[in-house]
């Protein structure tokens, strides 16, 4: 019990005094996950909008594939990326292994199907009458599709938040392709895993507190934004 | 001088199948320019399907819709120009999740109308439906009657030649029903907008329409001047429906 208690006390001390090691880890985590989610929002968002609004053969298969990819095991993805970017891999010449860029790629690949699948679900939940109403008011097909996407905006924001939630809390893939190098590729989740294994809990607990706080703040922001937009 | 009534919109020999079931069979219909034409009939008669076809929202399987003297369909190259001369209101007004102003202005924004003109036309439309000052209100917080008036203002703002109204008062109380009826009548008389209205309310058809078409089982049973169809129906099915609201 003492270990947990002192772990929390020391962790709070690190947080309150903005320990440089902790802040650099937080900053890298936010930078990696933020960039990955931006990329996923762009790619997954566009993919989701296209699948949801355009009629084409195999669109149903696309949705099934996206839904399947949502649950793709991060360590398996990490393994594939590792094999691709390792020195002997086909993309080894790019020198990406054990760099923040490799972590961004891994996280973006994890978040893209989540954003895309949830975007499809959000857009398909918009009543068909919205599109009909837009068309009957003289919209072009593109304008009508845009109105549908606009109506799904809260769902789209939730999709991006869900993608962010997935990647900021992810440990397996970033550990494999980032290497958990102190001061370079060490992020909150990997420091929690490493320091717990070492029995050094204060930094792990501090990172855990920050991780949970970030998740809370992001969701609170989403909730406030949705409330504001609905007024 | 005798004014010759001219058809602004015609459907000829229209067939429509949905899921292998014939929804419309050999339906013909014409709307006289400047008139109100009510389509009445029991549930499942094909009234809304016909309205959607003439509004060019759906594709027909056979037949023609003629507008401005030529056949039109959702696939014709200038479909947008044709559609932009019509506007539609529905039984449950589908409000976009934004302000009432945005809802009323949206058709003009689709047409890339200059902002000053949008303001002028939107204010005029709000004024027409007596909802001045409602612009900033959240459209989805409006009551049923207010929402239908906003939907009507949204349709009016784009200055259509034809208004297609799908049971516009079905969900409204008697007071709001009268308000909407008066607005449709004024729109027709003051702005010469031709109206096709699907309604279950026989009294409403009698009060508003110049012509009435009675449909049952996907076919037109009887069509003609409102007074004739409502008071001196020729077909037995029409008589049964008008007397008991039933078609067997």
GROMACS .gro file of C-alpha atoms in nm:
model
  479
    1UNK     CA    1   0.000   0.000   0.000
    2UNK     CA    2   0.290   0.231   0.086
    3UNK     CA    3   0.439   0.183  -0.259
    4UNK     CA    4   0.118   0.297  -0.427
    5UNK     CA    5   0.078   0.590  -0.188
    6UNK     CA    6   0.436   0.713  -0.228
    7UNK     CA    7   0.414   0.652  -0.599
    8UNK     CA    8   0.117   0.889  -0.618
    9UNK     CA    9   0.283   1.151  -0.395
   10UNK     CA   10   0.602   1.151  -0.603
   11UNK     CA   11   0.403   1.146  -0.925
   12UNK     CA   12   0.203   1.452  -0.818
   13UNK     CA   13   0.531   1.622  -0.728
   14UNK     CA   14   0.661   1.556  -1.080
   15UNK     CA   15   0.340   1.690  -1.232
   16UNK     CA   16   0.320   2.000  -1.010
   17UNK     CA   17   0.686   2.091  -1.064
   18UNK     CA   18   0.668   2.021  -1.438
   19UNK     CA   19   0.957   1.775  -1.435
   20UNK     CA   20   1.153   1.829  -1.760
   21UNK     CA   21   1.170   1.456  -1.833
   22UNK     CA   22   0.794   1.421  -1.787
   23UNK     CA   23   0.709   1.731  -1.994
   24UNK     CA   24   0.929   1.616  -2.283
   25UNK     CA   25   0.750   1.279  -2.277
   26UNK     CA   26   0.407   1.449  -2.270
   27UNK     CA   27   0.504   1.685  -2.552
   28UNK     CA   28   0.632   1.399  -2.770
   29UNK     CA   29   0.316   1.194  -2.700
   30UNK     CA   30   0.093   1.485  -2.801
   31UNK     CA   31   0.304   1.562  -3.108
   32UNK     CA   32   0.309   1.201  -3.230
   33UNK     CA   33  -0.057   1.125  -3.156
   34UNK     CA   34  -0.180   1.467  -3.270
   35UNK     CA   35   0.001   1.439  -3.604
   36UNK     CA   36  -0.116   1.080  -3.648
   37UNK     CA   37  -0.478   1.176  -3.580
   38UNK     CA   38  -0.458   1.473  -3.817
   39UNK     CA   39  -0.340   1.238  -4.091
   40UNK     CA   40  -0.605   0.980  -3.997
   41UNK     CA   41  -0.877   1.248  -3.991
   42UNK     CA   42  -0.779   1.356  -4.339
   43UNK     CA   43  -0.741   1.011  -4.495
   44UNK     CA   44  -1.005   0.829  -4.288
   45UNK     CA   45  -1.248   1.121  -4.308
   46UNK     CA   46  -1.229   1.143  -4.687
   47UNK     CA   47  -1.247   0.763  -4.720
   48UNK     CA   48  -1.547   0.748  -4.486
   49UNK     CA   49  -1.730   1.028  -4.667
   50UNK     CA   50  -1.672   0.861  -5.005
   51UNK     CA   51  -1.785   0.517  -4.886
   52UNK     CA   52  -2.093   0.662  -4.715
   53UNK     CA   53  -2.210   0.897  -4.989
   54UNK     CA   54  -2.108   0.733  -5.317
   55UNK     CA   55  -2.270   0.427  -5.462
   56UNK     CA   56  -2.017   0.189  -5.610
   57UNK     CA   57  -1.972  -0.187  -5.633
   58UNK     CA   58  -1.808  -0.334  -5.323
   59UNK     CA   59  -1.906  -0.042  -5.098
   60UNK     CA   60  -2.052  -0.294  -4.854
   61UNK     CA   61  -1.729  -0.492  -4.859
   62UNK     CA   62  -1.539  -0.167  -4.792
   63UNK     CA   63  -1.748  -0.108  -4.478
   64UNK     CA   64  -1.685  -0.465  -4.357
   65UNK     CA   65  -1.310  -0.427  -4.419
   66UNK     CA   66  -1.303  -0.092  -4.234
   67UNK     CA   67  -1.495  -0.237  -3.940
   68UNK     CA   68  -1.259  -0.533  -3.929
   69UNK     CA   69  -0.955  -0.304  -3.938
   70UNK     CA   70  -1.092  -0.111  -3.639
   71UNK     CA   71  -1.000  -0.404  -3.421
   72UNK     CA   72  -0.662  -0.474  -3.585
   73UNK     CA   73  -0.414  -0.579  -3.312
   74UNK     CA   74  -0.156  -0.298  -3.270
   75UNK     CA   75   0.130  -0.540  -3.215
   76UNK     CA   76   0.058  -0.715  -3.545
   77UNK     CA   77   0.049  -0.378  -3.720
   78UNK     CA   78   0.372  -0.288  -3.539
   79UNK     CA   79   0.527  -0.610  -3.664
   80UNK     CA   80   0.431  -0.538  -4.027
   81UNK     CA   81   0.564  -0.183  -4.011
   82UNK     CA   82   0.880  -0.304  -3.839
   83UNK     CA   83   0.941  -0.557  -4.118
   84UNK     CA   84   0.878  -0.288  -4.382
   85UNK     CA   85   1.106  -0.020  -4.235
   86UNK     CA   86   1.380  -0.233  -4.076
   87UNK     CA   87   1.720  -0.208  -4.246
   88UNK     CA   88   1.661  -0.525  -4.447
   89UNK     CA   89   1.298  -0.431  -4.528
   90UNK     CA   90   1.174  -0.283  -4.857
   91UNK     CA   91   1.149   0.066  -4.702
   92UNK     CA   92   1.464   0.033  -4.492
   93UNK     CA   93   1.645   0.292  -4.705
   94UNK     CA   94   1.417   0.561  -4.556
   95UNK     CA   95   1.580   0.522  -4.214
   96UNK     CA   96   1.250   0.543  -4.029
   97UNK     CA   97   1.297   0.268  -3.772
   98UNK     CA   98   1.309   0.393  -3.412
   99UNK     CA   99   1.208   0.747  -3.506
  100UNK     CA  100   0.901   0.954  -3.408
  101UNK     CA  101   0.798   0.943  -3.777
  102UNK     CA  102   0.768   0.563  -3.759
  103UNK     CA  103   0.546   0.603  -3.452
  104UNK     CA  104   0.331   0.858  -3.634
  105UNK     CA  105   0.289   0.621  -3.929
  106UNK     CA  106   0.194   0.332  -3.699
  107UNK     CA  107  -0.057   0.540  -3.505
  108UNK     CA  108  -0.204   0.695  -3.822
  109UNK     CA  109  -0.257   0.346  -3.966
  110UNK     CA  110  -0.429   0.240  -3.644
  111UNK     CA  111  -0.655   0.546  -3.629
  112UNK     CA  112  -0.750   0.568  -3.999
  113UNK     CA  113  -0.994   0.274  -4.006
  114UNK     CA  114  -1.151   0.393  -3.680
  115UNK     CA  115  -1.208   0.743  -3.817
  116UNK     CA  116  -1.327   0.605  -4.152
  117UNK     CA  117  -1.568   0.345  -4.008
  118UNK     CA  118  -1.717   0.585  -3.754
  119UNK     CA  119  -1.748   0.851  -4.028
  120UNK     CA  120  -1.943   0.603  -4.242
  121UNK     CA  121  -2.169   0.521  -3.947
  122UNK     CA  122  -2.221   0.890  -3.863
  123UNK     CA  123  -2.308   0.987  -4.220
  124UNK     CA  124  -2.537   0.687  -4.273
  125UNK     CA  125  -2.727   0.778  -3.958
  126UNK     CA  126  -2.832   1.110  -4.115
  127UNK     CA  127  -3.193   1.074  -4.240
  128UNK     CA  128  -3.222   1.035  -4.617
  129UNK     CA  129  -3.475   1.318  -4.609
  130UNK     CA  130  -3.187   1.562  -4.548
  131UNK     CA  131  -3.043   1.485  -4.890
  132UNK     CA  132  -3.387   1.490  -5.054
  133UNK     CA  133  -3.465   1.824  -4.892
  134UNK     CA  134  -3.137   1.971  -5.014
  135UNK     CA  135  -3.196   1.840  -5.368
  136UNK     CA  136  -3.553   1.968  -5.371
  137UNK     CA  137  -3.415   2.310  -5.275
  138UNK     CA  138  -3.191   2.310  -5.581
  139UNK     CA  139  -2.867   2.160  -5.448
  140UNK     CA  140  -2.621   1.994  -5.682
  141UNK     CA  141  -2.530   1.635  -5.582
  142UNK     CA  142  -2.204   1.764  -5.428
  143UNK     CA  143  -2.391   2.033  -5.232
  144UNK     CA  144  -2.648   1.775  -5.114
  145UNK     CA  145  -2.369   1.540  -5.003
  146UNK     CA  146  -2.203   1.829  -4.821
  147UNK     CA  147  -2.529   1.901  -4.634
  148UNK     CA  148  -2.539   1.537  -4.525
  149UNK     CA  149  -2.177   1.553  -4.406
  150UNK     CA  150  -2.254   1.880  -4.229
  151UNK     CA  151  -2.546   1.719  -4.047
  152UNK     CA  152  -2.312   1.440  -3.935
  153UNK     CA  153  -2.053   1.684  -3.797
  154UNK     CA  154  -2.095   1.582  -3.432
  155UNK     CA  155  -2.046   1.217  -3.529
  156UNK     CA  156  -1.737   1.313  -3.732
  157UNK     CA  157  -1.588   1.494  -3.434
  158UNK     CA  158  -1.660   1.189  -3.219
  159UNK     CA  159  -1.486   0.972  -3.480
  160UNK     CA  160  -1.172   1.186  -3.461
  161UNK     CA  161  -1.180   1.187  -3.081
  162UNK     CA  162  -1.220   0.808  -3.081
  163UNK     CA  163  -0.917   0.783  -3.312
  164UNK     CA  164  -0.716   1.007  -3.080
  165UNK     CA  165  -0.825   0.805  -2.777
  166UNK     CA  166  -0.709   0.487  -2.945
  167UNK     CA  167  -0.363   0.610  -3.044
  168UNK     CA  168  -0.272   0.816  -2.737
  169UNK     CA  169  -0.334   0.504  -2.524
  170UNK     CA  170  -0.157   0.264  -2.763
  171UNK     CA  171   0.166   0.098  -2.649
  172UNK     CA  172   0.249  -0.212  -2.858
  173UNK     CA  173   0.309  -0.068  -3.204
  174UNK     CA  174   0.489   0.249  -3.090
  175UNK     CA  175   0.717   0.045  -2.865
  176UNK     CA  176   0.810  -0.185  -3.157
  177UNK     CA  177   0.870   0.078  -3.425
  178UNK     CA  178   0.980   0.362  -3.193
  179UNK     CA  179   1.210   0.158  -2.974
  180UNK     CA  180   1.120   0.353  -2.654
  181UNK     CA  181   1.445   0.553  -2.669
  182UNK     CA  182   1.475   0.794  -2.377
  183UNK     CA  183   1.444   1.156  -2.485
  184UNK     CA  184   1.371   1.061  -2.846
  185UNK     CA  185   1.086   0.811  -2.889
  186UNK     CA  186   0.968   0.756  -2.532
  187UNK     CA  187   0.601   0.846  -2.493
  188UNK     CA  188   0.359   0.824  -2.199
  189UNK     CA  189   0.238   0.471  -2.266
  190UNK     CA  190   0.585   0.328  -2.323
  191UNK     CA  191   0.724   0.496  -2.013
  192UNK     CA  192   0.440   0.344  -1.810
  193UNK     CA  193   0.518  -0.003  -1.948
  194UNK     CA  194   0.894   0.031  -1.898
  195UNK     CA  195   0.896   0.190  -1.554
  196UNK     CA  196   0.637  -0.055  -1.422
  197UNK     CA  197   0.860  -0.342  -1.534
  198UNK     CA  198   1.150  -0.173  -1.354
  199UNK     CA  199   0.950  -0.117  -1.037
  200UNK     CA  200   0.993   0.263  -1.064
  201UNK     CA  201   0.638   0.378  -1.033
  202UNK     CA  202   0.645   0.755  -0.983
  203UNK     CA  203   0.706   0.854  -1.348
  204UNK     CA  204   0.467   0.579  -1.463
  205UNK     CA  205   0.191   0.704  -1.233
  206UNK     CA  206   0.257   1.067  -1.332
  207UNK     CA  207   0.229   0.973  -1.702
  208UNK     CA  208  -0.087   0.778  -1.622
  209UNK     CA  209  -0.242   1.079  -1.447
  210UNK     CA  210  -0.158   1.302  -1.743
  211UNK     CA  211  -0.292   1.042  -1.991
  212UNK     CA  212  -0.626   1.017  -1.812
  213UNK     CA  213  -0.642   1.397  -1.776
  214UNK     CA  214  -0.579   1.449  -2.149
  215UNK     CA  215  -0.851   1.199  -2.232
  216UNK     CA  216  -1.092   1.379  -1.996
  217UNK     CA  217  -1.006   1.726  -2.132
  218UNK     CA  218  -1.044   1.615  -2.495
  219UNK     CA  219  -1.384   1.459  -2.427
  220UNK     CA  220  -1.495   1.759  -2.223
  221UNK     CA  221  -1.392   1.987  -2.510
  222UNK     CA  222  -1.590   1.775  -2.754
  223UNK     CA  223  -1.893   1.779  -2.528
  224UNK     CA  224  -1.877   2.159  -2.484
  225UNK     CA  225  -1.826   2.213  -2.856
  226UNK     CA  226  -2.127   1.995  -2.936
  227UNK     CA  227  -2.340   2.176  -2.680
  228UNK     CA  228  -2.232   2.512  -2.819
  229UNK     CA  229  -2.308   2.412  -3.175
  230UNK     CA  230  -2.650   2.276  -3.086
  231UNK     CA  231  -2.758   2.610  -2.933
  232UNK     CA  232  -5.998   3.809  -7.414
  233UNK     CA  233  -6.026   3.452  -7.295
  234UNK     CA  234  -5.728   3.329  -7.096
  235UNK     CA  235  -5.616   2.986  -7.212
  236UNK     CA  236  -5.508   2.762  -6.929
  237UNK     CA  237  -5.170   2.608  -7.002
  238UNK     CA  238  -5.022   2.299  -6.842
  239UNK     CA  239  -4.694   2.381  -6.671
  240UNK     CA  240  -4.616   2.023  -6.570
  241UNK     CA  241  -4.742   1.695  -6.709
  242UNK     CA  242  -4.682   1.329  -6.636
  243UNK     CA  243  -4.779   1.086  -6.912
  244UNK     CA  244  -4.822   0.709  -6.875
  245UNK     CA  245  -4.593   0.687  -6.575
  246UNK     CA  246  -4.497   0.346  -6.435
  247UNK     CA  247  -4.287   0.296  -6.125
  248UNK     CA  248  -4.178  -0.028  -5.960
  249UNK     CA  249  -4.016  -0.059  -5.618
  250UNK     CA  250  -3.872  -0.391  -5.511
  251UNK     CA  251  -4.064  -0.570  -5.785
  252UNK     CA  252  -4.396  -0.416  -5.678
  253UNK     CA  253  -4.583  -0.178  -5.909
  254UNK     CA  254  -4.621   0.146  -5.716
  255UNK     CA  255  -4.755   0.352  -6.007
  256UNK     CA  256  -4.925   0.208  -6.315
  257UNK     CA  257  -4.997   0.415  -6.622
  258UNK     CA  258  -5.045   0.737  -6.425
  259UNK     CA  259  -5.110   1.058  -6.612
  260UNK     CA  260  -5.135   1.396  -6.445
  261UNK     CA  261  -5.126   1.761  -6.542
  262UNK     CA  262  -5.082   2.081  -6.348
  263UNK     CA  263  -5.236   2.393  -6.496
  264UNK     CA  264  -5.015   2.699  -6.465
  265UNK     CA  265  -5.118   2.910  -6.166
  266UNK     CA  266  -5.353   2.647  -6.024
  267UNK     CA  267  -5.356   2.436  -5.709
  268UNK     CA  268  -5.390   2.066  -5.783
  269UNK     CA  269  -5.465   1.831  -5.493
  270UNK     CA  270  -5.385   1.460  -5.509
  271UNK     CA  271  -5.604   1.263  -5.272
  272UNK     CA  272  -5.638   0.894  -5.198
  273UNK     CA  273  -5.591   0.629  -4.932
  274UNK     CA  274  -5.255   0.521  -4.788
  275UNK     CA  275  -5.045   0.331  -5.040
  276UNK     CA  276  -5.225   0.485  -5.337
  277UNK     CA  277  -4.894   0.616  -5.478
  278UNK     CA  278  -4.956   0.987  -5.412
  279UNK     CA  279  -4.616   1.064  -5.260
  280UNK     CA  280  -4.440   0.846  -5.519
  281UNK     CA  281  -4.603   1.052  -5.794
  282UNK     CA  282  -4.506   1.377  -5.620
  283UNK     CA  283  -4.144   1.262  -5.593
  284UNK     CA  284  -4.141   1.165  -5.961
  285UNK     CA  285  -4.272   1.498  -6.079
  286UNK     CA  286  -4.029   1.667  -5.841
  287UNK     CA  287  -3.756   1.472  -6.026
  288UNK     CA  288  -3.632   1.315  -5.704
  289UNK     CA  289  -3.684   0.960  -5.835
  290UNK     CA  290  -3.645   0.790  -6.171
  291UNK     CA  291  -3.951   0.647  -6.342
  292UNK     CA  292  -3.951   0.309  -6.515
  293UNK     CA  293  -4.176   0.406  -6.802
  294UNK     CA  294  -4.356   0.719  -6.924
  295UNK     CA  295  -4.258   1.083  -6.926
  296UNK     CA  296  -4.258   1.391  -6.709
  297UNK     CA  297  -4.294   1.702  -6.924
  298UNK     CA  298  -4.193   2.043  -6.797
  299UNK     CA  299  -4.178   2.356  -7.010
  300UNK     CA  300  -4.284   2.156  -7.315
  301UNK     CA  301  -4.013   1.889  -7.303
  302UNK     CA  302  -3.948   1.559  -7.132
  303UNK     CA  303  -3.732   1.584  -6.821
  304UNK     CA  304  -3.577   1.326  -6.589
  305UNK     CA  305  -3.316   1.313  -6.311
  306UNK     CA  306  -3.064   1.214  -6.582
  307UNK     CA  307  -3.120   1.504  -6.823
  308UNK     CA  308  -2.821   1.738  -6.861
  309UNK     CA  309  -2.997   2.050  -6.732
  310UNK     CA  310  -3.173   1.876  -6.444
  311UNK     CA  311  -3.049   2.142  -6.202
  312UNK     CA  312  -3.211   2.425  -6.399
  313UNK     CA  313  -3.540   2.234  -6.404
  314UNK     CA  314  -3.529   2.136  -6.037
  315UNK     CA  315  -3.450   2.491  -5.938
  316UNK     CA  316  -3.788   2.600  -6.067
  317UNK     CA  317  -3.959   2.379  -5.811
  318UNK     CA  318  -3.951   2.354  -5.434
  319UNK     CA  319  -4.090   2.089  -5.205
  320UNK     CA  320  -4.226   2.083  -4.852
  321UNK     CA  321  -4.287   1.763  -4.658
  322UNK     CA  322  -4.525   1.629  -4.396
  323UNK     CA  323  -4.249   1.643  -4.133
  324UNK     CA  324  -4.036   1.944  -4.221
  325UNK     CA  325  -3.675   1.829  -4.224
  326UNK     CA  326  -3.486   2.114  -4.064
  327UNK     CA  327  -3.110   2.134  -4.108
  328UNK     CA  328  -2.935   2.144  -3.772
  329UNK     CA  329  -2.867   2.517  -3.771
  330UNK     CA  330  -3.054   2.845  -3.739
  331UNK     CA  331  -3.389   2.917  -3.900
  332UNK     CA  332  -3.212   3.185  -4.107
  333UNK     CA  333  -2.962   2.933  -4.241
  334UNK     CA  334  -3.246   2.697  -4.328
  335UNK     CA  335  -3.436   2.961  -4.521
  336UNK     CA  336  -3.125   3.089  -4.697
  337UNK     CA  337  -2.984   2.749  -4.797
  338UNK     CA  338  -3.162   2.720  -5.134
  339UNK     CA  339  -3.027   3.064  -5.230
  340UNK     CA  340  -2.678   2.966  -5.117
  341UNK     CA  341  -2.700   2.658  -5.340
  342UNK     CA  342  -2.767   2.902  -5.625
  343UNK     CA  343  -2.470   3.118  -5.525
  344UNK     CA  344  -2.695   3.419  -5.481
  345UNK     CA  345  -2.511   3.735  -5.363
  346UNK     CA  346  -2.527   3.787  -4.987
  347UNK     CA  347  -2.725   4.112  -4.995
  348UNK     CA  348  -2.986   3.949  -5.216
  349UNK     CA  349  -3.002   3.648  -4.985
  350UNK     CA  350  -3.069   3.878  -4.688
  351UNK     CA  351  -3.344   4.057  -4.878
  352UNK     CA  352  -3.515   3.740  -5.000
  353UNK     CA  353  -3.487   3.561  -4.666
  354UNK     CA  354  -3.635   3.857  -4.478
  355UNK     CA  355  -3.914   3.875  -4.733
  356UNK     CA  356  -3.983   3.503  -4.690
  357UNK     CA  357  -3.990   3.533  -4.309
  358UNK     CA  358  -4.223   3.829  -4.347
  359UNK     CA  359  -4.452   3.628  -4.578
  360UNK     CA  360  -4.494   3.350  -4.320
  361UNK     CA  361  -4.518   3.603  -4.032
  362UNK     CA  362  -4.207   3.478  -3.855
  363UNK     CA  363  -4.011   3.801  -3.841
  364UNK     CA  364  -3.734   3.779  -3.584
  365UNK     CA  365  -3.717   3.398  -3.597
  366UNK     CA  366  -3.393   3.396  -3.798
  367UNK     CA  367  -3.148   3.334  -3.512
  368UNK     CA  368  -3.364   3.061  -3.351
  369UNK     CA  369  -3.235   2.701  -3.367
  370UNK     CA  370  -3.449   2.542  -3.636
  371UNK     CA  371  -3.488   2.214  -3.448
  372UNK     CA  372  -3.623   2.391  -3.140
  373UNK     CA  373  -3.925   2.525  -3.329
  374UNK     CA  374  -4.276   2.390  -3.275
  375UNK     CA  375  -4.437   2.181  -3.551
  376UNK     CA  376  -4.637   2.475  -3.685
  377UNK     CA  377  -4.339   2.712  -3.677
  378UNK     CA  378  -4.115   2.453  -3.843
  379UNK     CA  379  -4.363   2.403  -4.125
  380UNK     CA  380  -4.382   2.781  -4.176
  381UNK     CA  381  -4.001   2.796  -4.186
  382UNK     CA  382  -4.005   2.509  -4.439
  383UNK     CA  383  -4.255   2.708  -4.645
  384UNK     CA  384  -4.039   3.021  -4.615
  385UNK     CA  385  -3.741   2.810  -4.727
  386UNK     CA  386  -3.935   2.702  -5.035
  387UNK     CA  387  -4.067   3.052  -5.106
  388UNK     CA  388  -3.722   3.213  -5.076
  389UNK     CA  389  -3.603   3.044  -5.394
  390UNK     CA  390  -3.904   3.185  -5.583
  391UNK     CA  391  -4.018   2.860  -5.747
  392UNK     CA  392  -4.267   2.831  -6.031
  393UNK     CA  393  -4.410   2.517  -5.870
  394UNK     CA  394  -4.451   2.421  -5.507
  395UNK     CA  395  -4.480   2.051  -5.432
  396UNK     CA  396  -4.640   1.992  -5.093
  397UNK     CA  397  -4.652   1.643  -4.944
  398UNK     CA  398  -4.925   1.643  -4.678
  399UNK     CA  399  -4.801   1.976  -4.541
  400UNK     CA  400  -5.055   1.991  -4.258
  401UNK     CA  401  -5.075   1.622  -4.161
  402UNK     CA  402  -4.897   1.674  -3.827
  403UNK     CA  403  -5.050   2.010  -3.739
  404UNK     CA  404  -5.336   2.118  -3.513
  405UNK     CA  405  -5.642   2.285  -3.674
  406UNK     CA  406  -5.515   2.639  -3.608
  407UNK     CA  407  -5.176   2.577  -3.769
  408UNK     CA  408  -5.346   2.386  -4.052
  409UNK     CA  409  -5.545   2.699  -4.135
  410UNK     CA  410  -5.230   2.914  -4.117
  411UNK     CA  411  -5.049   2.688  -4.366
  412UNK     CA  412  -5.353   2.668  -4.592
  413UNK     CA  413  -5.379   3.048  -4.599
  414UNK     CA  414  -5.010   3.079  -4.678
  415UNK     CA  415  -5.038   2.831  -4.967
  416UNK     CA  416  -5.343   3.013  -5.100
  417UNK     CA  417  -5.165   3.353  -5.077
  418UNK     CA  418  -4.854   3.209  -5.241
  419UNK     CA  419  -5.068   3.087  -5.527
  420UNK     CA  420  -5.275   3.402  -5.568
  421UNK     CA  421  -5.019   3.673  -5.495
  422UNK     CA  422  -4.712   3.515  -5.652
  423UNK     CA  423  -4.882   3.290  -5.907
  424UNK     CA  424  -4.694   2.984  -5.782
  425UNK     CA  425  -4.854   2.664  -5.913
  426UNK     CA  426  -4.904   2.405  -5.640
  427UNK     CA  427  -4.929   2.026  -5.635
  428UNK     CA  428  -5.048   1.914  -5.295
  429UNK     CA  429  -5.083   1.561  -5.163
  430UNK     CA  430  -5.339   1.556  -4.884
  431UNK     CA  431  -5.548   1.318  -4.679
  432UNK     CA  432  -5.768   1.605  -4.571
  433UNK     CA  433  -6.063   1.607  -4.809
  434UNK     CA  434  -6.189   1.936  -4.666
  435UNK     CA  435  -5.851   2.090  -4.741
  436UNK     CA  436  -5.862   1.966  -5.100
  437UNK     CA  437  -6.208   2.122  -5.134
  438UNK     CA  438  -6.099   2.451  -4.977
  439UNK     CA  439  -5.775   2.500  -5.170
  440UNK     CA  440  -5.767   2.306  -5.493
  441UNK     CA  441  -5.869   2.409  -5.843
  442UNK     CA  442  -5.827   2.051  -5.964
  443UNK     CA  443  -5.833   1.722  -5.777
  444UNK     CA  444  -5.687   1.385  -5.873
  445UNK     CA  445  -5.808   1.080  -5.686
  446UNK     CA  446  -5.564   0.787  -5.678
  447UNK     CA  447  -5.602   0.432  -5.554
  448UNK     CA  448  -5.386   0.120  -5.590
  449UNK     CA  449  -5.118   0.309  -5.786
  450UNK     CA  450  -5.360   0.435  -6.052
  451UNK     CA  451  -5.545   0.756  -6.122
  452UNK     CA  452  -5.912   0.679  -6.068
  453UNK     CA  453  -6.054   1.019  -6.142
  454UNK     CA  454  -5.927   1.367  -6.215
  455UNK     CA  455  -6.095   1.697  -6.288
  456UNK     CA  456  -6.210   2.029  -6.147
  457UNK     CA  457  -6.223   2.019  -5.766
  458UNK     CA  458  -6.595   2.090  -5.749
  459UNK     CA  459  -6.676   1.809  -5.988
  460UNK     CA  460  -6.453   1.544  -5.826
  461UNK     CA  461  -6.542   1.637  -5.469
  462UNK     CA  462  -6.916   1.688  -5.516
  463UNK     CA  463  -7.013   1.486  -5.823
  464UNK     CA  464  -6.763   1.202  -5.850
  465UNK     CA  465  -6.814   0.979  -6.151
  466UNK     CA  466  -6.633   0.672  -6.027
  467UNK     CA  467  -6.766   0.437  -5.760
  468UNK     CA  468  -6.426   0.415  -5.586
  469UNK     CA  469  -6.411   0.793  -5.554
  470UNK     CA  470  -6.760   0.803  -5.409
  471UNK     CA  471  -6.672   0.532  -5.156
  472UNK     CA  472  -6.355   0.717  -5.053
  473UNK     CA  473  -6.524   1.055  -5.024
  474UNK     CA  474  -6.811   0.910  -4.821
  475UNK     CA  475  -6.618   0.676  -4.593
  476UNK     CA  476  -6.250   0.753  -4.645
  477UNK     CA  477  -6.210   0.391  -4.754
  478UNK     CA  478  -6.112   0.212  -5.069
  479UNK     CA  479  -6.143  -0.166  -5.070
   0.00000   0.00000   0.00000
